[in-house]
Coordinates of C-alpha atoms in Angstrom, one line a residue:
M31 CA 101.1 150.1 131.3
L32 CA 101.7 147.0 133.1
V33 CA 104.3 144.2 131.5
L34 CA 103.5 140.6 132.8
F35 CA 106.8 138.5 132.3
E36 CA 107.3 134.8 132.9
T37 CA 110.7 133.6 134.2
A38 CA 111.9 129.7 135.5
A39 CA 112.2 131.9 138.9
G40 CA 108.5 133.2 139.3
Y41 CA 106.2 135.7 137.4
A42 CA 107.2 139.4 137.2
I43 CA 105.3 142.7 137.2
F44 CA 106.6 145.6 135.8
K45 CA 105.0 149.0 135.9
V46 CA 105.9 150.9 132.0
L47 CA 107.4 154.6 133.6
D48 CA 108.0 156.3 130.6
E49 CA 105.0 154.8 127.6
S50 CA 106.0 157.3 124.9
K51 CA 109.8 155.4 124.0
L52 CA 107.9 152.5 123.3
Q53 CA 106.5 154.1 120.0
Q54 CA 110.2 154.2 119.0
V55 CA 110.0 150.5 118.9
D56 CA 113.5 150.3 116.7
S57 CA 115.3 152.3 118.8
L58 CA 114.3 150.7 122.0
Y59 CA 116.8 148.6 122.5
K60 CA 118.8 151.9 123.4
E61 CA 117.2 152.8 126.7
F62 CA 117.8 148.9 128.3
E63 CA 121.7 149.0 127.4
T64 CA 122.7 149.7 131.3
P65 CA 120.5 149.0 133.9
E66 CA 120.7 152.3 134.9
K67 CA 119.0 153.3 131.4
A68 CA 116.8 150.1 131.9
N69 CA 115.4 151.3 135.4
K70 CA 114.9 154.6 134.1
V71 CA 111.9 152.7 131.4
V72 CA 110.8 150.4 133.6
K73 CA 110.2 149.3 137.5
L74 CA 109.9 145.9 139.1
K75 CA 106.1 146.4 141.0
H76 CA 106.1 142.6 142.0
F77 CA 107.7 139.4 142.0
E78 CA 106.3 135.8 142.8
K79 CA 108.9 133.3 143.1
F80 CA 107.7 129.1 142.3
Q81 CA 108.3 127.3 145.3
D82 CA 109.9 124.8 143.3
T83 CA 110.3 122.6 140.9
T84 CA 106.9 120.1 140.5
E85 CA 104.7 124.3 141.0
A86 CA 107.1 125.9 138.3
L87 CA 106.6 122.8 136.0
A88 CA 102.8 122.8 136.0
A89 CA 103.0 127.4 135.7
A90 CA 104.9 125.9 132.3
T91 CA 102.8 123.4 131.3
A92 CA 99.3 125.4 131.3
L93 CA 101.5 128.7 129.9
V94 CA 102.4 126.5 127.0
E95 CA 97.9 125.1 126.2
G96 CA 96.8 129.2 127.0
K97 CA 95.4 128.8 130.6
I98 CA 96.0 130.6 133.5
G99 CA 97.8 128.5 136.2
K100 CA 96.8 129.3 140.2
S101 CA 99.8 130.8 140.7
L102 CA 99.3 133.8 137.9
K103 CA 95.6 133.6 138.5
K104 CA 96.8 134.7 142.3
V105 CA 99.4 137.3 141.7
L106 CA 97.3 138.8 138.8
K107 CA 94.2 139.6 141.4
K108 CA 96.7 140.2 144.3
V109 CA 98.5 143.6 141.8
V110 CA 97.0 143.8 138.8
A111 CA 92.8 143.8 139.5
K112 CA 93.8 147.2 142.4
E113 CA 95.1 149.3 139.2
A114 CA 92.0 147.5 136.6
H115 CA 92.1 150.6 134.5
E116 CA 96.0 150.4 133.5
Q117 CA 96.3 148.0 130.8
L118 CA 99.0 144.5 130.6
A119 CA 101.2 143.5 128.2
I120 CA 102.0 140.5 127.4
S121 CA 103.8 138.1 124.8
D122 CA 101.0 135.6 124.2
V123 CA 97.6 136.7 122.4
K124 CA 95.7 133.1 123.8
L125 CA 96.7 133.8 127.2
G126 CA 95.3 137.5 127.1
G127 CA 91.4 136.2 125.7
V128 CA 91.8 134.4 128.7
I129 CA 92.9 136.4 130.9
K130 CA 90.1 139.5 129.9
E131 CA 87.1 137.1 129.7
K132 CA 88.2 135.3 133.1
L133 CA 89.3 138.1 135.2
D134 CA 88.2 141.4 133.1
L135 CA 91.5 142.8 132.6
S136 CA 92.6 144.7 129.2
C137 CA 95.2 142.7 128.2
V138 CA 98.0 144.1 125.0
H139 CA 100.1 142.6 122.5
S140 CA 102.2 144.8 119.9
P141 CA 105.2 144.3 118.3
A142 CA 106.4 147.0 120.6
V143 CA 105.3 145.0 123.7
A144 CA 107.6 141.5 122.0
E145 CA 110.4 144.3 121.8
L146 CA 110.3 145.6 125.5
M147 CA 109.7 141.9 126.4
R148 CA 113.3 141.1 124.5
C149 CA 115.2 144.2 126.4
I150 CA 113.5 143.7 129.8
R151 CA 115.4 139.4 129.4
S152 CA 118.5 141.0 128.4
Q153 CA 118.9 143.1 132.0
M154 CA 116.9 140.8 133.6
E155 CA 119.2 139.7 136.3
S156 CA 119.6 143.8 137.1
L157 CA 115.9 144.7 137.4
I158 CA 115.0 141.7 139.2
T159 CA 116.2 142.2 143.0
G160 CA 116.9 139.4 145.4
L161 CA 117.7 136.4 142.9
P162 CA 121.4 136.1 142.0
P163 CA 122.2 134.5 138.4
K164 CA 123.3 131.2 139.4
E165 CA 119.6 130.4 141.4
I166 CA 117.8 131.5 138.1
S167 CA 120.5 129.7 135.9
A168 CA 119.8 126.6 137.3
M169 CA 116.3 127.4 138.0
S170 CA 116.0 127.9 133.9
L171 CA 118.1 123.8 133.9
G172 CA 115.7 122.3 136.1
L173 CA 112.5 123.6 134.2
A174 CA 113.6 122.8 130.6
H175 CA 114.2 119.0 132.1
S176 CA 111.6 118.8 133.9
L177 CA 109.4 120.5 130.7
S178 CA 110.8 117.6 128.5
R179 CA 110.3 114.9 130.3
Y180 CA 107.0 115.8 130.9
K181 CA 105.8 115.9 127.2
L182 CA 107.9 112.7 126.8
K183 CA 105.7 110.7 130.1
F184 CA 102.5 112.3 128.5
S185 CA 100.7 110.1 125.9
P186 CA 103.7 106.6 125.6
D187 CA 101.2 104.9 123.5
K188 CA 101.6 108.1 121.6
V189 CA 105.7 107.6 121.1
D190 CA 106.4 106.3 117.4
T191 CA 109.4 106.3 117.8
M192 CA 108.9 102.3 119.0
I193 CA 106.9 101.6 115.7
V194 CA 110.0 103.7 113.7
Q195 CA 112.4 101.3 115.6
A196 CA 110.2 97.9 115.6
I197 CA 109.7 97.9 111.8
S198 CA 113.6 98.7 111.2
L199 CA 114.4 95.8 113.3
L200 CA 111.5 93.2 111.9
D201 CA 113.4 94.1 108.4
D202 CA 116.4 93.3 109.1
L203 CA 115.5 90.1 111.3
D204 CA 114.0 89.2 108.0
K205 CA 117.3 89.0 105.7
E206 CA 119.2 88.0 108.5
L207 CA 116.7 84.7 108.8
N208 CA 117.4 84.5 104.7
N209 CA 120.7 84.1 105.1
Y210 CA 121.1 81.5 108.2
I211 CA 118.1 79.6 106.4
M212 CA 120.2 80.1 103.2
R213 CA 123.4 78.8 104.5
C214 CA 121.7 76.1 106.4
R215 CA 120.6 74.2 103.3
E216 CA 123.5 75.0 101.6
W217 CA 125.6 73.2 104.2
Y218 CA 123.2 70.7 105.0
G219 CA 122.7 69.7 100.9
W220 CA 126.7 68.6 101.2
H221 CA 125.0 65.5 103.3
F222 CA 121.5 64.8 102.2
P223 CA 120.6 66.8 98.8
E224 CA 117.2 65.2 99.1
L225 CA 115.7 66.7 101.6
G226 CA 115.0 70.2 100.4
K227 CA 113.7 69.2 97.8
V228 CA 110.8 66.9 100.6
I229 CA 110.7 69.9 102.3
T230 CA 110.2 73.8 101.1
D231 CA 108.9 75.0 104.5
N232 CA 112.1 76.8 105.9
L233 CA 111.4 76.6 109.5
A234 CA 110.1 72.9 109.0
Y235 CA 113.1 72.3 107.1
C236 CA 116.0 73.4 110.3
K237 CA 113.6 71.9 112.8
T238 CA 114.5 68.7 111.3
V239 CA 117.8 68.7 110.5
R240 CA 118.3 69.5 114.2
K241 CA 116.1 66.2 115.2
I242 CA 117.4 63.8 112.5
G243 CA 121.5 65.1 112.4
D244 CA 122.7 62.7 110.2
R245 CA 121.0 60.8 107.7
T246 CA 121.2 57.9 108.9
N247 CA 119.5 58.2 111.3
V248 CA 116.5 58.7 109.6
A249 CA 114.6 55.8 109.8
T250 CA 115.0 55.0 113.6
S251 CA 113.3 58.9 113.9
D252 CA 110.0 59.6 114.4
L253 CA 109.1 63.0 113.1
S254 CA 105.2 63.2 112.6
D255 CA 105.3 66.1 115.3
L256 CA 106.8 67.8 112.6
L257 CA 105.5 66.7 109.2
P258 CA 102.8 65.1 107.5
E259 CA 102.9 61.5 106.7
E260 CA 102.6 61.5 103.1
I261 CA 106.5 63.9 103.7
E262 CA 108.0 62.0 106.0
A263 CA 107.9 59.1 104.1
E264 CA 109.1 60.5 100.7
V265 CA 111.9 61.9 104.0
K266 CA 112.6 58.5 104.7
L267 CA 112.2 56.8 101.7
A268 CA 115.1 60.0 100.2
A269 CA 117.8 59.1 102.9
E270 CA 117.5 55.0 102.0
I271 CA 118.9 55.9 98.7
S272 CA 120.9 59.7 99.4
M273 CA 123.7 60.8 97.0
G274 CA 125.2 63.3 99.0
T275 CA 128.8 63.0 101.3
E276 CA 129.8 61.7 104.5
V277 CA 130.2 64.5 106.8
S278 CA 132.3 63.9 110.4
E279 CA 129.6 64.1 114.0
Q280 CA 131.6 67.6 114.4
D281 CA 129.7 68.8 111.3
I282 CA 126.5 68.1 112.0
E283 CA 126.4 69.7 115.8
N284 CA 127.4 73.1 114.1
I285 CA 124.9 72.4 111.8
R286 CA 122.2 72.1 114.5
H287 CA 123.8 75.3 116.6
L288 CA 123.0 77.6 112.8
C289 CA 119.7 75.2 113.0
D290 CA 118.9 76.5 116.8
Q291 CA 119.9 80.3 115.7
V292 CA 116.9 79.8 113.0
I293 CA 114.4 78.7 115.3
E294 CA 115.2 81.4 117.4
I295 CA 115.3 84.1 115.1
S296 CA 111.7 82.9 113.6
D297 CA 110.5 82.9 117.0
Y298 CA 111.3 86.5 118.3
R299 CA 110.1 87.6 115.1
T300 CA 107.3 86.3 115.9
Q301 CA 107.3 88.1 119.1
L302 CA 108.1 91.5 117.5
Y303 CA 105.8 91.1 114.5
D304 CA 102.8 90.7 117.2
Y305 CA 103.9 93.6 119.5
L306 CA 104.1 95.8 116.1
K307 CA 100.6 95.1 115.8
N308 CA 99.6 96.1 119.3
R309 CA 101.7 98.8 118.8
M310 CA 100.3 100.2 115.9
M311 CA 96.4 99.5 117.3
A312 CA 97.3 102.0 120.0
I313 CA 99.0 104.5 117.7
A314 CA 97.5 104.3 114.6
P315 CA 94.6 102.6 114.5
N316 CA 92.6 104.0 111.4
L317 CA 95.9 103.8 109.3
T318 CA 96.6 100.0 110.2
V319 CA 92.6 99.5 109.1
M320 CA 93.3 101.1 106.2
V321 CA 97.0 99.6 104.6
G322 CA 97.8 96.9 107.8
E323 CA 100.0 97.0 110.1
L324 CA 103.7 96.2 108.0
V325 CA 102.3 99.1 105.4
G326 CA 101.4 101.6 108.6
A327 CA 104.6 101.4 110.3
R328 CA 106.7 101.2 107.0
L329 CA 105.1 104.6 105.7
I330 CA 105.5 106.0 109.3
S331 CA 109.4 105.1 109.5
H332 CA 110.2 106.9 105.7
A333 CA 108.2 110.0 107.1
G334 CA 109.9 109.8 110.7
S335 CA 106.8 109.8 112.7
L336 CA 103.4 110.1 112.6
L337 CA 103.0 113.8 113.3
N338 CA 105.2 114.3 109.7
L339 CA 103.6 111.9 107.9
A340 CA 100.3 113.0 108.9
K341 CA 101.9 116.6 107.2
H342 CA 102.1 114.6 103.3
P343 CA 99.1 115.1 101.5
A344 CA 97.5 111.8 99.5
S345 CA 100.0 112.5 96.1
T346 CA 103.3 112.2 98.2
V347 CA 101.7 109.5 100.8
Q348 CA 101.0 107.6 97.5
I349 CA 104.4 107.8 96.1
L350 CA 106.3 107.1 99.1
G351 CA 109.1 105.3 98.8
A352 CA 109.2 105.6 94.6
E353 CA 111.4 108.7 95.1
K354 CA 114.3 107.5 93.4
A355 CA 111.7 106.2 90.8
L356 CA 110.4 109.9 90.6
F357 CA 113.4 112.1 89.8
R358 CA 114.5 109.8 86.7
A359 CA 111.3 110.1 85.2
L360 CA 110.9 113.4 85.7
K361 CA 114.5 113.5 84.3
T362 CA 113.9 111.7 81.6
R363 CA 110.5 113.2 81.0
K364 CA 109.1 110.0 81.7
D365 CA 106.1 108.6 83.0
T366 CA 105.8 108.7 87.2
P367 CA 105.6 105.3 89.3
K368 CA 101.7 105.1 90.6
Y369 CA 102.5 104.0 94.3
G370 CA 105.7 103.6 96.4
L371 CA 105.4 101.7 99.3
I372 CA 101.7 102.1 99.4
Y373 CA 101.7 98.9 96.4
H374 CA 101.9 96.2 99.7
A375 CA 98.9 97.0 100.9
S376 CA 96.6 94.4 100.4
L377 CA 93.9 96.3 99.0
V378 CA 96.2 97.3 96.1
G379 CA 97.5 93.7 95.9
Q380 CA 93.7 91.9 95.4
T381 CA 93.0 94.4 92.3
T382 CA 94.1 93.3 88.4
A383 CA 96.7 95.3 86.5
K384 CA 94.9 98.2 85.0
N385 CA 93.2 99.1 88.2
K386 CA 96.1 99.1 90.6
G387 CA 97.1 102.7 89.6
K388 CA 93.3 103.6 90.6
I389 CA 92.6 102.4 93.6
S390 CA 96.9 103.5 94.8
R391 CA 95.3 106.7 93.9
M392 CA 91.8 106.3 96.1
L393 CA 93.6 104.7 99.3
A394 CA 96.5 106.8 99.2
A395 CA 93.8 109.9 99.5
K396 CA 91.8 107.7 102.4
A397 CA 95.1 107.0 104.5
A398 CA 95.6 110.8 104.5
L399 CA 93.0 111.2 105.9
A400 CA 93.2 108.5 108.2
I401 CA 96.3 109.3 109.5
R402 CA 95.2 113.1 110.4
Y403 CA 92.7 111.5 112.3
D404 CA 94.9 109.9 114.1
A405 CA 97.7 112.6 114.9
L406 CA 95.8 115.1 115.2
G407 CA 92.6 113.0 117.0
E408 CA 91.1 112.5 119.8
D409 CA 89.4 109.3 119.4
T410 CA 91.4 106.5 119.3
N411 CA 88.6 103.8 117.9
A412 CA 89.4 102.6 113.8
E413 CA 85.5 103.4 112.8
M414 CA 86.8 106.1 110.0
G415 CA 89.3 103.1 108.8
A416 CA 86.8 101.1 109.1
E417 CA 83.8 103.0 107.0
N418 CA 86.9 104.4 104.4
R419 CA 88.2 100.8 104.2
A420 CA 84.1 99.6 103.2
K421 CA 84.0 102.5 100.8
L422 CA 87.0 101.7 98.8
E423 CA 86.4 97.8 98.8
A424 CA 82.7 98.6 97.2
R425 CA 84.0 100.4 94.5
L426 CA 86.9 97.8 93.8
R427 CA 84.2 95.5 93.0
Q428 CA 82.3 98.8 90.7
L429 CA 85.3 98.9 89.5
E430 CA 86.2 95.0 88.6
E431 CA 82.7 94.4 87.4
K432 CA 82.3 97.6 85.3
G433 CA 79.2 98.6 86.9
I434 CA 77.1 101.2 85.0
R435 CA 75.6 103.6 87.9
R436 CA 73.4 106.9 87.3
I437 CA 74.7 110.1 87.5
S438 CA 72.2 111.2 89.2
G439 CA 70.0 110.7 91.7
T440 CA 71.5 108.2 94.6
G441 CA 74.2 106.5 92.9
K442 CA 73.4 103.4 94.6
A443 CA 71.0 101.1 92.1
M444 CA 72.6 99.9 89.0
A445 CA 71.1 101.5 85.6
K446 CA 69.4 99.2 83.3
A447 CA 70.4 98.1 80.2
D448 CA 68.2 97.3 77.9
K449 CA 69.3 93.8 76.0
Y450 CA 71.3 94.8 72.5
Q451 CA 68.7 93.8 69.2
H452 CA 71.3 93.7 66.3
K453 CA 68.6 96.0 63.7
S454 CA 71.0 96.4 60.6
E455 CA 69.2 95.1 57.3
V456 CA 70.6 91.9 55.5
R457 CA 72.2 92.7 52.6
I458 CA 72.6 89.7 50.1
Y459 CA 75.3 89.4 47.7
D460 CA 75.2 90.1 43.8
P461 CA 76.5 87.7 41.7
S462 CA 76.6 89.4 38.5
G463 CA 79.4 91.5 39.1
D464 CA 81.5 89.6 38.7
S465 CA 81.6 89.0 35.0
T466 CA 82.1 91.3 31.9
I467 CA 80.3 88.5 29.9
P468 CA 76.5 89.6 29.1
S469 CA 74.1 86.3 30.6
T470 CA 71.8 87.1 27.8
S471 CA 71.9 87.6 24.7
K472 CA 72.4 91.4 22.9
K473 CA 69.0 91.2 20.8
R474 CA 67.0 90.5 23.9
K475 CA 68.5 93.1 25.4
F476 CA 67.5 96.0 22.5
E477 CA 63.9 94.8 23.0
E478 CA 64.1 95.2 26.8
V479 CA 65.1 98.6 26.3
E480 CA 62.0 99.1 23.5
Q481 CA 60.0 97.7 25.3
E482 CA 60.4 100.3 28.4
E483 CA 60.4 102.9 26.0
A484 CA 57.2 102.3 25.2
E485 CA 55.5 102.6 28.8
E486 CA 56.9 105.1 29.1
E487 CA 53.9 108.0 28.0
P488 CA 53.8 109.5 24.0
E489 CA 54.9 113.3 25.0
T490 CA 58.3 112.7 26.3
P491 CA 60.9 114.7 24.2
A492 CA 62.9 112.8 22.0
V493 CA 67.0 114.0 23.0
K494 CA 65.9 111.5 27.0
S495 CA 65.2 108.7 24.0
K496 CA 68.5 108.6 23.1
K497 CA 69.9 107.9 26.1
P498 CA 70.1 104.2 26.8
K499 CA 71.0 103.8 23.1
K500 CA 73.3 105.7 23.5
E501 CA 74.7 103.8 26.5
A502 CA 73.3 100.2 24.2
V503 CA 75.9 101.2 22.1
A504 CA 78.6 102.0 24.5
E505 CA 78.2 98.7 25.8
V506 CA 78.7 96.7 22.7
E507 CA 82.0 99.0 22.4
E508 CA 83.1 97.7 25.2
E509 CA 82.2 94.3 24.4
A510 CA 83.9 94.3 21.4
A511 CA 87.0 95.9 23.1
T512 CA 87.4 92.4 24.5
E513 CA 88.8 90.4 21.4
E514 CA 92.0 90.3 21.1
T515 CA 92.6 88.8 17.9
P516 CA 93.4 90.3 14.5
K517 CA 90.3 89.3 12.9
K518 CA 88.8 91.1 15.7
K519 CA 90.4 94.0 15.7
K520 CA 89.5 94.5 11.9
K521 CA 85.6 94.0 13.0
K522 CA 86.6 96.8 15.6
K523 CA 87.4 99.2 12.6
K524 CA 84.5 98.2 10.8
D525 CA 82.0 98.7 14.4
K526 CA 83.8 103.0 14.7
K527 CA 82.8 103.0 11.2
A528 CA 79.5 102.0 11.5
E529 CA 79.0 104.0 14.6
G530 CA 80.2 107.4 12.6
E531 CA 77.4 106.5 10.2
A532 CA 75.0 105.9 12.7
E533 CA 76.3 109.1 14.6
E534 CA 75.0 111.4 11.5
P535 CA 70.8 110.4 11.5
K536 CA 71.5 110.7 15.2
E537 CA 71.8 114.6 15.3
E538 CA 69.6 114.9 12.1
E539 CA 67.4 112.9 14.2
E540 CA 67.6 115.3 17.6
E541 CA 66.8 118.2 15.2
V542 CA 63.7 117.1 13.7
A543 CA 62.6 115.3 16.6
V544 CA 60.1 117.6 18.4
T545 CA 57.7 117.4 14.8
E546 CA 58.6 113.3 14.3
S547 CA 56.2 111.4 16.1
T548 CA 56.9 108.4 18.2
E549 CA 56.0 105.9 15.9
K550 CA 59.0 107.0 13.4
K551 CA 61.2 106.8 15.6
K552 CA 60.6 103.3 16.7
K553 CA 61.0 102.5 12.5
K554 CA 64.3 104.4 12.7
K555 CA 65.8 102.6 16.1
K556 CA 64.6 98.6 14.7
K557 CA 66.3 99.9 11.2
K558 CA 69.5 100.6 13.2
V559 CA 69.7 97.7 15.6
K560 CA 69.2 95.3 12.9
E561 CA 72.2 96.7 10.5
E562 CA 74.8 96.7 13.5
G563 CA 73.9 93.3 14.7
E564 CA 74.1 92.2 10.9
D565 CA 77.5 94.3 11.6
D566 CA 78.2 92.1 14.6
E567 CA 77.8 88.6 12.5

């Protein structure tokens, strides 16, 4: 078995003298404790030294990418091809696959091979003859520096450290500008307080203060290049009736210096913002299209780098920047936040408060895809970001309009909804239940009951015909109960006696009812009704 061993000085090919010892992986290190023991296990067959650091860098870069460099190809053809029947032990599986494909050599990679590489590295100085230790260490250091420099120079446009620094500086400039402007307004406000109310724009305020100086110079100053005509007229009018205190010329000079600082910082901030915009479009074009330059730069800054941000899931991207609120909500068992830094994106800002959570969730999902495409993809166009943004805008319009869409089919056509028509029945209010006083006389009521009974068939049983009579008697009792005078109470007693007498013949009638004819029943009913009517009177 042959072993391919890579060093900073060159490629070494070793031949394994005793392959049986490779089976004892755990105790293999004991065979390499001394140089003498190591020489009994492996023997140097060939060593290809690098000519300079450039060649070493090219070989190292090829190995990192899993490719065969020119020097390695030369060594393999010269030495290993002669003994094609022997297996080649390598430390990288990917490299082994390429060697087998291009040179048709059988390669081996196993835990035993990895342990053998470790042991050879521990006795490298004694196994590789002709290389002093100082030279090996110097070449290792030189190769490490060259490789690091090469990785940095590989793609300067992809260095996201500049974005992290630029967005941090932009935030610092905003804070300093606010402090300077507030100090300028307060300082000059002692001399000309009305100017702060007339001019609301901070930059225009500082430029105006720098130009006029003392308020007495307002009448002779031409402010047309700084302010509109209406505001200029207001400033001149306010200067004539100003209530501010008098200040010295030295104070005005110091205020003017402060205004110069504000104007310079504002100009630099504009320049820095343009630089950040261009850098974001170069490094993360799809993310920039989705959420904007500032929000995208803050997300990258918060994660540390674009690659770190690409490792985050969409749920983390959504609440990135709201960690404090998240852990507080988890601790108190309340609702977790719906958005973090992504809240300042234009898509979330233009939605209603009801839909902000939905849009931020969808935007975070699409932004996570855009970040991974920017970080790991080879293309540098922003087509995917523009396409996803168009989808989100369409979804936003659908949420705002509350459109009903078909579940099946294409899902793009709006479902047709029939016009709503009220089909319930109209019920008219019945006023008869408002009063307990009967609207018709009692005699007429009994006549109506008799007419209904007459319309019925003559063969109906007698028990059924008694029901309306009982109901009529119950109504009479209820009407009598409503009277509260003492005289009517006496009448109640009489009514009860009359009802008691009337109940006895009722029972007798029920027993004989089957044999009697309907005509006799009618006569008895008339008599009873007349008796009750006389009692009531």
